[in-house]
PDB file of C-alpha atoms in Angstrom:
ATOM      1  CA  UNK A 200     -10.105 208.384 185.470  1.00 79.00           C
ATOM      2  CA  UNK A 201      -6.773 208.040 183.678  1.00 89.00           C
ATOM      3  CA  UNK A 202      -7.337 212.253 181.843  1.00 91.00           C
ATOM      4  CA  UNK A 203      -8.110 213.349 186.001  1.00 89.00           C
ATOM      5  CA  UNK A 204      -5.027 211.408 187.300  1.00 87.00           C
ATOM      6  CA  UNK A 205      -2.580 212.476 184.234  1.00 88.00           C
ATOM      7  CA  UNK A 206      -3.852 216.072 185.361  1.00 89.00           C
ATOM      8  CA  UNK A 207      -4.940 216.583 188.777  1.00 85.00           C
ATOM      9  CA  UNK A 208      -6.464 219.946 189.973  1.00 83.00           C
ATOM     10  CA  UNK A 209      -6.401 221.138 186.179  1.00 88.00           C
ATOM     11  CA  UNK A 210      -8.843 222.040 183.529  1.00 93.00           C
ATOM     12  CA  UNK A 211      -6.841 222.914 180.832  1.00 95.00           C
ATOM     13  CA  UNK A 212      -7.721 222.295 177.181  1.00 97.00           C
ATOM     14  CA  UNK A 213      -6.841 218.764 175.959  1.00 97.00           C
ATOM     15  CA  UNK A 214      -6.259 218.717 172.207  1.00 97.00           C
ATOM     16  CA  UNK A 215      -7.054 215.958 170.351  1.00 97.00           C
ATOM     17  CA  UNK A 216      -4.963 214.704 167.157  1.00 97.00           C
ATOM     18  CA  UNK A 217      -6.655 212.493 164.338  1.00 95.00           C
ATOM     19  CA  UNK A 218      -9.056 212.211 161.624  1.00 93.00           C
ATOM     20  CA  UNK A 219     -12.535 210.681 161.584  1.00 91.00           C
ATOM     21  CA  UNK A 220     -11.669 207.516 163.719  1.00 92.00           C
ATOM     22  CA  UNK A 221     -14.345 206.743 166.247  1.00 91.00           C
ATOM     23  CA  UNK A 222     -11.624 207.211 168.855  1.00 94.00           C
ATOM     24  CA  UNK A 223     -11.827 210.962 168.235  1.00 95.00           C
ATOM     25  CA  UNK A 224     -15.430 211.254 169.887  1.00 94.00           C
ATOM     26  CA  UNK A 225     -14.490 209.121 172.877  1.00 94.00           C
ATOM     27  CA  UNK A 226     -11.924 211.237 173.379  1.00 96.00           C
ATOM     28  CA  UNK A 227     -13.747 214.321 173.633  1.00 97.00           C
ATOM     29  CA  UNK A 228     -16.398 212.968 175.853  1.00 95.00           C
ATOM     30  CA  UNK A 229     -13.629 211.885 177.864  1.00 95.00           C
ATOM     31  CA  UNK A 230     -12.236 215.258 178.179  1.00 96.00           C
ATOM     32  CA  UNK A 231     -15.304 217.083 178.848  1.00 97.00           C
ATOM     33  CA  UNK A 232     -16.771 214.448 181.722  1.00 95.00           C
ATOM     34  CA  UNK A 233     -12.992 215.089 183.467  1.00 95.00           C
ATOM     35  CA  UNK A 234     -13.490 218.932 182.886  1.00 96.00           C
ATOM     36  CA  UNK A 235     -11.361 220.089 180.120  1.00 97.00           C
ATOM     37  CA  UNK A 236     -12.630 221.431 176.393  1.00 97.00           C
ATOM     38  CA  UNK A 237     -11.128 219.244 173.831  1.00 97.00           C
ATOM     39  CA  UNK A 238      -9.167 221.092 170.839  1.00 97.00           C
ATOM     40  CA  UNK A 239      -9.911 219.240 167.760  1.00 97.00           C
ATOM     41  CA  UNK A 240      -6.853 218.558 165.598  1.00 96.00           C
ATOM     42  CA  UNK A 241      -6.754 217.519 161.770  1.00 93.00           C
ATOM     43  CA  UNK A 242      -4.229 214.841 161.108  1.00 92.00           C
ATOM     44  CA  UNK A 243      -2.456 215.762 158.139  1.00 89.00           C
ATOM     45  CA  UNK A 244      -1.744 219.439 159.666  1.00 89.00           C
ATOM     46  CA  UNK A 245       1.766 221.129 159.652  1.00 88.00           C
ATOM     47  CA  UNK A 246       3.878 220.467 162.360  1.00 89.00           C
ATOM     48  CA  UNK A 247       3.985 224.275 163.328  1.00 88.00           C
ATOM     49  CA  UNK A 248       0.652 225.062 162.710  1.00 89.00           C
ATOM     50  CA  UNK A 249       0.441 221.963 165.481  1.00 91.00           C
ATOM     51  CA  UNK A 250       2.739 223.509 167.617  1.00 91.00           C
ATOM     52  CA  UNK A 251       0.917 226.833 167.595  1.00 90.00           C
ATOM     53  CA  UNK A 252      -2.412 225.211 168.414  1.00 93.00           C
ATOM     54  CA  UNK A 253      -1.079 223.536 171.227  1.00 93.00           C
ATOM     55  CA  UNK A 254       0.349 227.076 172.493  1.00 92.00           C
ATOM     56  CA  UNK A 255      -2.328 228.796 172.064  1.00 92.00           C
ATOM     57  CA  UNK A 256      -4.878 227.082 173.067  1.00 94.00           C
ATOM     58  CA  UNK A 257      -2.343 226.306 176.604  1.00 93.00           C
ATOM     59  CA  UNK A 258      -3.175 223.018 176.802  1.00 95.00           C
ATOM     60  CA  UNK A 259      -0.770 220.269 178.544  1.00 93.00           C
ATOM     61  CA  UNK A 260      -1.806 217.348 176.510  1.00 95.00           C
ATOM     62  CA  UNK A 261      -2.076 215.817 173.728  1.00 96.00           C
ATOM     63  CA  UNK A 262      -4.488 212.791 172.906  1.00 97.00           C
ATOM     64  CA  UNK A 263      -2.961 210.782 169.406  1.00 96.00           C
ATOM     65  CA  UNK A 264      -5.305 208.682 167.542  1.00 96.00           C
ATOM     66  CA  UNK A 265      -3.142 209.735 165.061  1.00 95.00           C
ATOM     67  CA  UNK A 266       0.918 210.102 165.534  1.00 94.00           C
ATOM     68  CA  UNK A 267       1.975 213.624 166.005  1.00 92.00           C
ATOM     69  CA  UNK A 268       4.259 214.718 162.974  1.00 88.00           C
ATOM     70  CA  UNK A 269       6.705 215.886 165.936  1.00 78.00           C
ATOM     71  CA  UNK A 270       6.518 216.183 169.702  1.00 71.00           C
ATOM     72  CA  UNK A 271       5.380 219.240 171.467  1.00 71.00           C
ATOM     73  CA  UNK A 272       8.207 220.854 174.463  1.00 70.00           C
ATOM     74  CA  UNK A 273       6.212 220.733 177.591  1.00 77.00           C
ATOM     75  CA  UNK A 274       3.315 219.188 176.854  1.00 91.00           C
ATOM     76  CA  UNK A 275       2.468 215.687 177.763  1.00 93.00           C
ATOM     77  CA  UNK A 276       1.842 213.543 174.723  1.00 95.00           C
ATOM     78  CA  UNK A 277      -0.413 210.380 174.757  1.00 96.00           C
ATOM     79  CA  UNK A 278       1.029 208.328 171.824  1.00 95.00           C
ATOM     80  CA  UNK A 279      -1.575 206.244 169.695  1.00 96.00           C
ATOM     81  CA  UNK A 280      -0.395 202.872 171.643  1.00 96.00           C
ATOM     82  CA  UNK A 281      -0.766 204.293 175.196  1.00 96.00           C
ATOM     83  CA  UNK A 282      -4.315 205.431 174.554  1.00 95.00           C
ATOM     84  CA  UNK A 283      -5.495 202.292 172.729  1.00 94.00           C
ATOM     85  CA  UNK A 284      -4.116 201.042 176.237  1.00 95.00           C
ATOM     86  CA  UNK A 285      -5.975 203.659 178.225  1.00 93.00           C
ATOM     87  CA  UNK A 286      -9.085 202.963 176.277  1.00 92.00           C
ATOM     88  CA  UNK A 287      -8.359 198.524 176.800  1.00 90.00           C
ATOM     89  CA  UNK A 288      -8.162 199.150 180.708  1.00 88.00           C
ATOM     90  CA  UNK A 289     -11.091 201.342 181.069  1.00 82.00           C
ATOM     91  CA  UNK A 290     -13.260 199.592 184.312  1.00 81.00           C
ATOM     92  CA  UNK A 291     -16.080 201.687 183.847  1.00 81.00           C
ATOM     93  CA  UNK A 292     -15.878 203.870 186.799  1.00 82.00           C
ATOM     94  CA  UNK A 293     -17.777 206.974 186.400  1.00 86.00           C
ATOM     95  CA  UNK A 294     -16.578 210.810 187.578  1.00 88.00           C
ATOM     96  CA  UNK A 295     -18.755 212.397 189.274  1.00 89.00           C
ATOM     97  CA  UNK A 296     -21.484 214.825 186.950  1.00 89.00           C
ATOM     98  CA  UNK A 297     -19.497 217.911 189.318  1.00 89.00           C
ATOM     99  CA  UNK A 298     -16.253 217.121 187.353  1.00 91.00           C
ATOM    100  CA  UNK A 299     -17.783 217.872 184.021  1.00 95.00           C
ATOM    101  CA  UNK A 300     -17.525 221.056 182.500  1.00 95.00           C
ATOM    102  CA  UNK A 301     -19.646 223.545 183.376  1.00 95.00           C
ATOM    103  CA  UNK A 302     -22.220 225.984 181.243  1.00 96.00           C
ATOM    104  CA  UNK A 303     -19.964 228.672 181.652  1.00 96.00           C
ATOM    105  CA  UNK A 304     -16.991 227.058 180.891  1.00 97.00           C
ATOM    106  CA  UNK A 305     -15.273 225.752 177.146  1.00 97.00           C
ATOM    107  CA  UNK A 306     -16.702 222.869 175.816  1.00 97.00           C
ATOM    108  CA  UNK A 307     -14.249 222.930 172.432  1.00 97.00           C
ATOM    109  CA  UNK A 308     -11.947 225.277 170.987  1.00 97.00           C
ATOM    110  CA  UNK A 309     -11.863 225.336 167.231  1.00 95.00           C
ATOM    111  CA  UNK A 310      -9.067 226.953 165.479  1.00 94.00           C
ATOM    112  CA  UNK A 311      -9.657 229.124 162.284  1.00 82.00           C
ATOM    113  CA  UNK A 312      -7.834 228.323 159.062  1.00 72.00           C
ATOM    114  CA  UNK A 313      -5.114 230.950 159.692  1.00 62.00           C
ATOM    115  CA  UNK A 314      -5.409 232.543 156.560  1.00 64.00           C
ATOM    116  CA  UNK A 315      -4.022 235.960 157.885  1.00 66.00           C
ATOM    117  CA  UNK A 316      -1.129 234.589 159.667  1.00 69.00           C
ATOM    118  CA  UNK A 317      -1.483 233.220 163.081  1.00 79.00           C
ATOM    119  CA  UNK A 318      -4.348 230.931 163.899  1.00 80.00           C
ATOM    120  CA  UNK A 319      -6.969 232.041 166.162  1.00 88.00           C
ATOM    121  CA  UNK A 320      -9.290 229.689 169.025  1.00 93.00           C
ATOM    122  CA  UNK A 321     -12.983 230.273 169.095  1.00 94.00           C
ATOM    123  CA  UNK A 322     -14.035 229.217 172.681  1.00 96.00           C
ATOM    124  CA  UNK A 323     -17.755 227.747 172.746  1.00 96.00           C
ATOM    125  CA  UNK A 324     -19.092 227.224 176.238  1.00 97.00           C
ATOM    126  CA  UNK A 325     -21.646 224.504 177.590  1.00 97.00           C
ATOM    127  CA  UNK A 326     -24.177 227.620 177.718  1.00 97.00           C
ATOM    128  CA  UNK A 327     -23.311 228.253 173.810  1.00 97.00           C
ATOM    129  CA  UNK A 328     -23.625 224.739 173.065  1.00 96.00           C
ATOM    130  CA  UNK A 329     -26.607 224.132 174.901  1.00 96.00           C
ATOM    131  CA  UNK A 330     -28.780 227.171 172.988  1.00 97.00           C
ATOM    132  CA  UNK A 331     -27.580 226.128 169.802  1.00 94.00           C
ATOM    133  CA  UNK A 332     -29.027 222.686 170.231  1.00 94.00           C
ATOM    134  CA  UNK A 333     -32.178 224.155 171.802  1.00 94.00           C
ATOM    135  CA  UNK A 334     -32.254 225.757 168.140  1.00 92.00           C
ATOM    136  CA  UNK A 335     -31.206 222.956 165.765  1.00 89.00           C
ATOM    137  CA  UNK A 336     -33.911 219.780 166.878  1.00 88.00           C
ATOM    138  CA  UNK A 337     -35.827 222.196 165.886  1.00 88.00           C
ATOM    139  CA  UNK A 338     -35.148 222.327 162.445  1.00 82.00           C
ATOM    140  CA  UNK A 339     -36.376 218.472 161.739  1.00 78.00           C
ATOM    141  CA  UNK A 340     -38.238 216.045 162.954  1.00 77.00           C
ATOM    142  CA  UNK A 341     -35.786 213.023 164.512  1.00 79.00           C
ATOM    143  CA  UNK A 342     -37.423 209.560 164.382  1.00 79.00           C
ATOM    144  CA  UNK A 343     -36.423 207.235 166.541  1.00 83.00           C
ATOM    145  CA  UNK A 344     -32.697 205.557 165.989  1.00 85.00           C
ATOM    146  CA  UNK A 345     -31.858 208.389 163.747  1.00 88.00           C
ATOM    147  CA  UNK A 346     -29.261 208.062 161.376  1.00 91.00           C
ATOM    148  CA  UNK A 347     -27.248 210.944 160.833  1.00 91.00           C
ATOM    149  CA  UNK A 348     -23.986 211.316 158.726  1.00 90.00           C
ATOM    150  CA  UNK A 349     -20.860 213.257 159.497  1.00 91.00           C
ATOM    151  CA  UNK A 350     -18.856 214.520 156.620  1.00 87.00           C
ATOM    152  CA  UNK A 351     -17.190 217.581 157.618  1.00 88.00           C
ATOM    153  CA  UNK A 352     -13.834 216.929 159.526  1.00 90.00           C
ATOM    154  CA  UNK A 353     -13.887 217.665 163.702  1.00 93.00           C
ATOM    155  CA  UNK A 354     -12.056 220.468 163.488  1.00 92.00           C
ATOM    156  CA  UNK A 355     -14.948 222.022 161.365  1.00 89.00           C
ATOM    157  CA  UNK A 356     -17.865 223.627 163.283  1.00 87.00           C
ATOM    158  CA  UNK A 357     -20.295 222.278 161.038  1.00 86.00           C
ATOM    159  CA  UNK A 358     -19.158 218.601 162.426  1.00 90.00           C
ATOM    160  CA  UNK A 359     -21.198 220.174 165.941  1.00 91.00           C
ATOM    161  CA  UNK A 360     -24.248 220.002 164.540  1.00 89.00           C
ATOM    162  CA  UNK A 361     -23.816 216.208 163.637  1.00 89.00           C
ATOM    163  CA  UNK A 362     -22.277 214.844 166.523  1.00 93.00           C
ATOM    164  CA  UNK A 363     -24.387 216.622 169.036  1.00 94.00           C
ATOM    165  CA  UNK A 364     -27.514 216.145 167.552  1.00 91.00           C
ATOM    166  CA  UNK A 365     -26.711 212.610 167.209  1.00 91.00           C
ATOM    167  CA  UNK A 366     -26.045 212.229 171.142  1.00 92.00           C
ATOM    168  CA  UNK A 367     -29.088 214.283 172.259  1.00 91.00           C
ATOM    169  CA  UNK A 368     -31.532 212.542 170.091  1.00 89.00           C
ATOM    170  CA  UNK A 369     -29.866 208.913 170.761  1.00 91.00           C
ATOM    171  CA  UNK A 370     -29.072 208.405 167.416  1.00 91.00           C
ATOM    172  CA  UNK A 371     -26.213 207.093 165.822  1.00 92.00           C
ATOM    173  CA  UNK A 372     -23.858 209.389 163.455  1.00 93.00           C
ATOM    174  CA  UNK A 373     -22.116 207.682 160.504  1.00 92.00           C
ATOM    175  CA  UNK A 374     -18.344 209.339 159.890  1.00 91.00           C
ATOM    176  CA  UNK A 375     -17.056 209.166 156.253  1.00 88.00           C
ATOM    177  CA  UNK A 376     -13.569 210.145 155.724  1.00 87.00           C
ATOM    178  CA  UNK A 377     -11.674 212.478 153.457  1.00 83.00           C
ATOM    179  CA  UNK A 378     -11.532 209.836 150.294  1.00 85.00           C
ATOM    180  CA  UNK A 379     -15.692 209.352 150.591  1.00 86.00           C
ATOM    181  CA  UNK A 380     -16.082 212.957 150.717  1.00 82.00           C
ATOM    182  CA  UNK A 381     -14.734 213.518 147.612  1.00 81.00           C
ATOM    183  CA  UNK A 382     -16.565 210.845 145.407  1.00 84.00           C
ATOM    184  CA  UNK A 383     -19.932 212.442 145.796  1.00 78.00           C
ATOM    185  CA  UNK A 384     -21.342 208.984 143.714  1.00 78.00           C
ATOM    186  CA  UNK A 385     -20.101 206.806 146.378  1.00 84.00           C
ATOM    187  CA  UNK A 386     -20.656 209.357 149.144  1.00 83.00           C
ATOM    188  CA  UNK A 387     -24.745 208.717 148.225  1.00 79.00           C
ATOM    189  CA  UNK A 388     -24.104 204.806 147.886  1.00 82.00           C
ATOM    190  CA  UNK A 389     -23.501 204.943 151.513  1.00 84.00           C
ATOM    191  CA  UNK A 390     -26.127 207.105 152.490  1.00 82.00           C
ATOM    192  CA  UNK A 391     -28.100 204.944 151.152  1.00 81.00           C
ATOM    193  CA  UNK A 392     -26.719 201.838 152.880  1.00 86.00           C
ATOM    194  CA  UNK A 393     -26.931 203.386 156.087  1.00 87.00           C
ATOM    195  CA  UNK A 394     -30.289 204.837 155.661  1.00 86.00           C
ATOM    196  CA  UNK A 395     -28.997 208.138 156.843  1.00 87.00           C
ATOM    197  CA  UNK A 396     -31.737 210.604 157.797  1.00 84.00           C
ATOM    198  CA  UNK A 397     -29.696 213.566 158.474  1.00 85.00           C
ATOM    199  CA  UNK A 398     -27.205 215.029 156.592  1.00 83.00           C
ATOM    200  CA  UNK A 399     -26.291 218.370 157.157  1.00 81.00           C
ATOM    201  CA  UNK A 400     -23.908 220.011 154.619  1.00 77.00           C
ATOM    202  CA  UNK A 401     -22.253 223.574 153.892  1.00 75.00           C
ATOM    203  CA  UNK A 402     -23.487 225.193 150.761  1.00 74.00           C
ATOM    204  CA  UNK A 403     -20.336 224.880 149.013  1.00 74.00           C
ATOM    205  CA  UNK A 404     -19.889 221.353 149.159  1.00 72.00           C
ATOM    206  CA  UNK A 405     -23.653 221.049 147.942  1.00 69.00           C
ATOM    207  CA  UNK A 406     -23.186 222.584 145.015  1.00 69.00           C
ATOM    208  CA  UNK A 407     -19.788 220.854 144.340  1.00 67.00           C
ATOM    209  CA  UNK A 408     -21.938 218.166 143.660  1.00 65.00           C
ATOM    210  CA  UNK A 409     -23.329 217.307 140.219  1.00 61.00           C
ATOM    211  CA  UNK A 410     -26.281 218.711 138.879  1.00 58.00           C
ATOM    212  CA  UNK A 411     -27.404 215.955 136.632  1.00 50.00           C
ATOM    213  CA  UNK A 412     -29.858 214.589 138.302  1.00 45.00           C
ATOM    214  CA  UNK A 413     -27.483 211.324 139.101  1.00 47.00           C
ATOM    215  CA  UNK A 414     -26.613 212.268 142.641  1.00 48.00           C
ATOM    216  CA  UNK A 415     -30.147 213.445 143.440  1.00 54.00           C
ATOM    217  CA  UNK A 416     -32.420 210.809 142.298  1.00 56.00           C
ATOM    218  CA  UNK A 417     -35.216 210.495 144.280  1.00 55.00           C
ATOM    219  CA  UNK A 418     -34.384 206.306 144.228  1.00 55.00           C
ATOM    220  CA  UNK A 419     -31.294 206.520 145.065  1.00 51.00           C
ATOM    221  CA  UNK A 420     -31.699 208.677 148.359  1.00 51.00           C
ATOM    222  CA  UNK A 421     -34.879 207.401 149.644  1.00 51.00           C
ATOM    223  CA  UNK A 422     -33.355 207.216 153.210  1.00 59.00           C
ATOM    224  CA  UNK A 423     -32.309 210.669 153.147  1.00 60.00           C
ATOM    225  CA  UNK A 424     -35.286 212.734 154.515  1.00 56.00           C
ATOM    226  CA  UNK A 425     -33.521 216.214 155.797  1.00 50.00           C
ATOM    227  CA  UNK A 426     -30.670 217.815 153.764  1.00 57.00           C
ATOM    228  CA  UNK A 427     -29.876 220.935 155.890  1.00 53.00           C
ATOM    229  CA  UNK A 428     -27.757 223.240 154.178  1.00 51.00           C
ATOM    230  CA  UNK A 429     -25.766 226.065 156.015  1.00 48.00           C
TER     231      UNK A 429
END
Protein backbone atom coordinates (compact mmCIF):
# COMPACT_ATOMS: atom_id res chain seq x y z
CA UNK A 1 0.00 0.00 0.00
CA UNK A 2 2.61 2.53 1.12
CA UNK A 3 4.55 2.36 -3.09
CA UNK A 4 0.44 3.07 -4.40
CA UNK A 5 -0.11 5.91 -1.83
CA UNK A 6 3.59 7.54 -2.27
CA UNK A 7 2.45 7.43 -6.08
CA UNK A 8 -1.08 7.51 -6.88
CA UNK A 9 -2.38 7.14 -10.52
CA UNK A 10 1.37 6.36 -11.60
CA UNK A 11 3.31 3.51 -12.99
CA UNK A 12 6.51 4.79 -13.34
CA UNK A 13 9.72 2.78 -12.88
CA UNK A 14 10.85 2.51 -9.22
CA UNK A 15 14.60 1.97 -8.98
CA UNK A 16 15.93 0.11 -6.44
CA UNK A 17 19.47 0.88 -4.69
CA UNK A 18 21.52 -1.98 -2.87
CA UNK A 19 23.43 -5.06 -3.09
CA UNK A 20 22.39 -8.65 -2.39
CA UNK A 21 20.33 -7.89 0.86
CA UNK A 22 17.11 -9.83 0.96
CA UNK A 23 15.40 -6.44 1.08
CA UNK A 24 16.24 -6.02 -2.61
CA UNK A 25 13.68 -8.85 -3.74
CA UNK A 26 10.91 -7.56 -1.50
CA UNK A 27 11.31 -4.57 -2.99
CA UNK A 28 10.81 -5.55 -6.41
CA UNK A 29 7.84 -7.67 -5.72
CA UNK A 30 6.59 -4.74 -4.08
CA UNK A 31 6.95 -2.63 -7.05
CA UNK A 32 5.61 -4.92 -9.54
CA UNK A 33 2.24 -6.02 -7.35
CA UNK A 34 1.66 -1.86 -7.15
CA UNK A 35 2.39 -1.68 -11.00
CA UNK A 36 5.72 -0.24 -11.60
CA UNK A 37 9.04 -2.21 -13.13
CA UNK A 38 11.74 -2.01 -10.62
CA UNK A 39 15.29 -0.64 -11.92
CA UNK A 40 17.89 -2.61 -10.24
CA UNK A 41 20.75 -0.52 -8.85
CA UNK A 42 24.36 -1.75 -7.75
CA UNK A 43 25.47 -0.15 -4.56
CA UNK A 44 28.88 0.85 -5.01
CA UNK A 45 27.91 2.73 -8.45
CA UNK A 46 29.03 6.36 -9.31
CA UNK A 47 26.97 8.98 -8.23
CA UNK A 48 26.38 10.16 -11.93
CA UNK A 49 26.11 7.03 -13.44
CA UNK A 50 23.15 6.98 -10.52
CA UNK A 51 21.86 10.07 -11.54
CA UNK A 52 21.65 9.06 -15.19
CA UNK A 53 19.81 5.84 -14.37
CA UNK A 54 17.35 7.54 -12.49
CA UNK A 55 16.82 9.99 -15.63
CA UNK A 56 16.63 7.73 -17.91
CA UNK A 57 14.83 5.27 -16.83
CA UNK A 58 12.08 8.49 -15.56
CA UNK A 59 11.39 7.07 -12.55
CA UNK A 60 10.17 9.24 -9.36
CA UNK A 61 11.60 7.07 -6.71
CA UNK A 62 14.06 5.70 -5.23
CA UNK A 63 13.94 2.57 -2.82
CA UNK A 64 17.55 2.57 -0.46
CA UNK A 65 18.52 -0.60 1.09
CA UNK A 66 21.58 0.93 0.59
CA UNK A 67 22.28 4.93 1.15
CA UNK A 68 22.40 6.80 -2.06
CA UNK A 69 26.02 8.29 -2.56
CA UNK A 70 23.96 11.68 -3.19
CA UNK A 71 20.32 12.65 -3.59
CA UNK A 72 18.56 12.74 -6.85
CA UNK A 73 16.61 16.58 -7.83
CA UNK A 74 13.05 15.59 -8.22
CA UNK A 75 12.83 12.34 -7.36
CA UNK A 76 11.44 11.07 -4.15
CA UNK A 77 14.01 9.16 -2.15
CA UNK A 78 13.10 6.40 0.42
CA UNK A 79 16.14 6.47 2.79
CA UNK A 80 17.29 2.98 4.27
CA UNK A 81 15.48 3.93 7.79
CA UNK A 82 12.09 4.91 6.26
CA UNK A 83 11.82 1.65 4.36
CA UNK A 84 12.99 -0.64 7.19
CA UNK A 85 9.91 1.39 8.66
CA UNK A 86 7.70 0.78 5.65
CA UNK A 87 8.65 -2.83 5.66
CA UNK A 88 7.99 -2.94 10.14
CA UNK A 89 4.36 -1.50 9.51
CA UNK A 90 3.38 -3.67 6.71
CA UNK A 91 -0.47 -5.14 7.87
CA UNK A 92 -0.63 -7.46 5.20
CA UNK A 93 -3.23 -5.97 3.07
CA UNK A 94 -3.12 -7.20 -0.37
CA UNK A 95 -3.61 -4.93 -3.86
CA UNK A 96 -5.71 -6.14 -5.92
CA UNK A 97 -4.04 -8.84 -8.86
CA UNK A 98 -5.51 -5.66 -11.46
CA UNK A 99 -2.80 -3.36 -9.93
CA UNK A 100 0.03 -5.58 -10.95
CA UNK A 101 1.81 -5.11 -13.97
CA UNK A 102 0.59 -6.31 -16.89
CA UNK A 103 2.12 -8.81 -19.81
CA UNK A 104 2.56 -6.02 -21.92
CA UNK A 105 3.98 -3.80 -19.67
CA UNK A 106 7.94 -3.55 -17.94
CA UNK A 107 8.59 -5.88 -15.44
CA UNK A 108 12.51 -4.54 -14.89
CA UNK A 109 14.72 -2.31 -16.63
CA UNK A 110 18.35 -3.30 -16.60
CA UNK A 111 20.93 -0.85 -17.52
CA UNK A 112 24.00 -1.86 -19.71
CA UNK A 113 27.52 -1.25 -18.47
CA UNK A 114 27.88 2.02 -20.43
CA UNK A 115 30.93 1.18 -21.99
CA UNK A 116 30.32 3.58 -25.03
CA UNK A 117 29.30 6.51 -23.07
CA UNK A 118 25.82 6.87 -21.88
CA UNK A 119 24.06 3.94 -20.31
CA UNK A 120 21.26 2.38 -22.01
CA UNK A 121 17.69 0.54 -20.29
CA UNK A 122 16.65 -2.77 -21.70
CA UNK A 123 12.84 -2.95 -20.97
CA UNK A 124 11.63 -6.71 -20.37
CA UNK A 125 7.87 -7.07 -20.22
CA UNK A 126 5.65 -9.64 -18.17
CA UNK A 127 5.08 -11.31 -21.78
CA UNK A 128 9.12 -11.49 -22.14
CA UNK A 129 9.46 -12.74 -18.77
CA UNK A 130 6.83 -15.13 -18.88
CA UNK A 131 8.30 -17.06 -22.30
CA UNK A 132 11.60 -17.08 -20.96
CA UNK A 133 10.52 -19.04 -17.94
CA UNK A 134 8.26 -21.22 -20.11
CA UNK A 135 11.87 -22.00 -21.63
CA UNK A 136 14.21 -22.30 -18.62
CA UNK A 137 12.14 -25.18 -16.16
CA UNK A 138 12.76 -26.74 -18.93
CA UNK A 139 16.25 -27.07 -18.84
CA UNK A 140 16.28 -29.23 -15.35
CA UNK A 141 14.40 -31.13 -13.43
CA UNK A 142 13.35 -29.03 -9.96
CA UNK A 143 12.74 -31.33 -6.95
CA UNK A 144 10.76 -30.27 -4.50
CA UNK A 145 12.19 -27.30 -2.01
CA UNK A 146 14.79 -26.56 -4.55
CA UNK A 147 17.76 -24.89 -3.60
CA UNK A 148 19.06 -22.55 -5.95
CA UNK A 149 22.01 -20.03 -5.54
CA UNK A 150 22.29 -16.48 -6.74
CA UNK A 151 25.70 -15.17 -7.47
CA UNK A 152 25.46 -12.68 -10.09
CA UNK A 153 24.50 -9.13 -8.73
CA UNK A 154 20.55 -7.83 -9.53
CA UNK A 155 21.49 -5.59 -11.84
CA UNK A 156 22.84 -8.57 -13.97
CA UNK A 157 20.33 -10.40 -16.23
CA UNK A 158 21.70 -13.61 -15.42
CA UNK A 159 20.39 -12.92 -11.61
CA UNK A 160 16.59 -13.48 -13.66
CA UNK A 161 17.07 -16.77 -14.16
CA UNK A 162 17.75 -17.43 -10.35
CA UNK A 163 15.30 -15.45 -8.72
CA UNK A 164 12.46 -16.32 -10.97
CA UNK A 165 12.97 -19.77 -11.19
CA UNK A 166 13.24 -19.87 -7.56
CA UNK A 167 9.63 -18.20 -7.10
CA UNK A 168 7.88 -20.28 -9.81
CA UNK A 169 9.14 -23.56 -8.62
CA UNK A 170 8.67 -22.58 -4.73
CA UNK A 171 12.05 -22.90 -4.00
CA UNK A 172 14.26 -20.97 -2.05
CA UNK A 173 17.36 -18.96 -3.71
CA UNK A 174 20.53 -18.54 -1.61
CA UNK A 175 22.30 -14.85 -2.36
CA UNK A 176 26.12 -14.72 -1.84
CA UNK A 177 27.67 -11.41 -2.00
CA UNK A 178 30.55 -9.80 -3.81
CA UNK A 179 33.41 -11.13 -1.15
CA UNK A 180 31.94 -15.04 -1.62
CA UNK A 181 32.00 -14.60 -5.22
CA UNK A 182 35.39 -14.12 -5.41
CA UNK A 183 36.78 -17.03 -3.18
CA UNK A 184 35.61 -19.72 -5.50
CA UNK A 185 36.93 -22.37 -2.42
CA UNK A 186 34.55 -20.90 -0.06
CA UNK A 187 31.95 -20.09 -2.72
CA UNK A 188 31.65 -24.31 -3.00
CA UNK A 189 31.84 -24.63 0.96
CA UNK A 190 28.54 -23.00 0.90
CA UNK A 191 27.05 -24.71 -1.81
CA UNK A 192 27.62 -27.40 -0.13
CA UNK A 193 26.09 -26.27 3.18
CA UNK A 194 23.09 -25.22 1.57
CA UNK A 195 22.68 -28.17 -0.60
CA UNK A 196 22.18 -25.93 -3.54
CA UNK A 197 20.70 -27.69 -6.58
CA UNK A 198 20.86 -24.96 -9.01
CA UNK A 199 23.47 -22.87 -9.85
CA UNK A 200 23.45 -21.15 -12.90
CA UNK A 201 26.67 -19.30 -13.92
CA UNK A 202 28.11 -17.21 -17.01
CA UNK A 203 30.89 -18.92 -18.81
CA UNK A 204 33.41 -16.55 -17.77
CA UNK A 205 33.11 -16.83 -14.23
CA UNK A 206 33.21 -20.76 -14.76
CA UNK A 207 36.27 -20.84 -16.10
CA UNK A 208 37.72 -18.23 -13.64
CA UNK A 209 37.56 -21.00 -11.50
CA UNK A 210 40.40 -23.47 -10.92
CA UNK A 211 40.98 -26.32 -12.93
CA UNK A 212 42.60 -28.59 -10.46
CA UNK A 213 40.21 -30.70 -9.71
CA UNK A 214 39.84 -28.94 -6.01
CA UNK A 215 36.77 -26.91 -6.79
CA UNK A 216 35.12 -29.73 -8.75
CA UNK A 217 35.37 -32.74 -6.67
CA UNK A 218 32.68 -34.85 -7.03
CA UNK A 219 32.62 -34.97 -2.76
CA UNK A 220 32.69 -31.80 -2.29
CA UNK A 221 29.60 -30.78 -4.53
CA UNK A 222 27.39 -33.65 -4.03
CA UNK A 223 24.38 -31.24 -3.56
CA UNK A 224 25.00 -29.55 -6.69
CA UNK A 225 23.04 -31.50 -9.40
CA UNK A 226 22.58 -28.75 -12.41
CA UNK A 227 25.44 -26.33 -13.29
CA UNK A 228 23.87 -24.32 -16.19
CA UNK A 229 26.29 -22.34 -17.93
CA UNK A 230 25.30 -19.36 -20.26
Amino acid sequence: MFLTELLPSDRSPIVVHGHKQSEMLVAFLAALKSGHAYVPVEAGLPAERIRRIIDKSAARCVLCVEALPSGAEGVRIVSPDELKAVLGAADGRRLPPSACVGADENVYIIFTSGSTGEPKGVQITGACLASFLEWAITLAPFPDGARLLNQAPFSFDVSVMDLYLGLTTGGTVYSVDKELSTNPIALLDVIQRWKVNLWVSTPSFARALPEDGAVWRADRRSDLDVLVRR
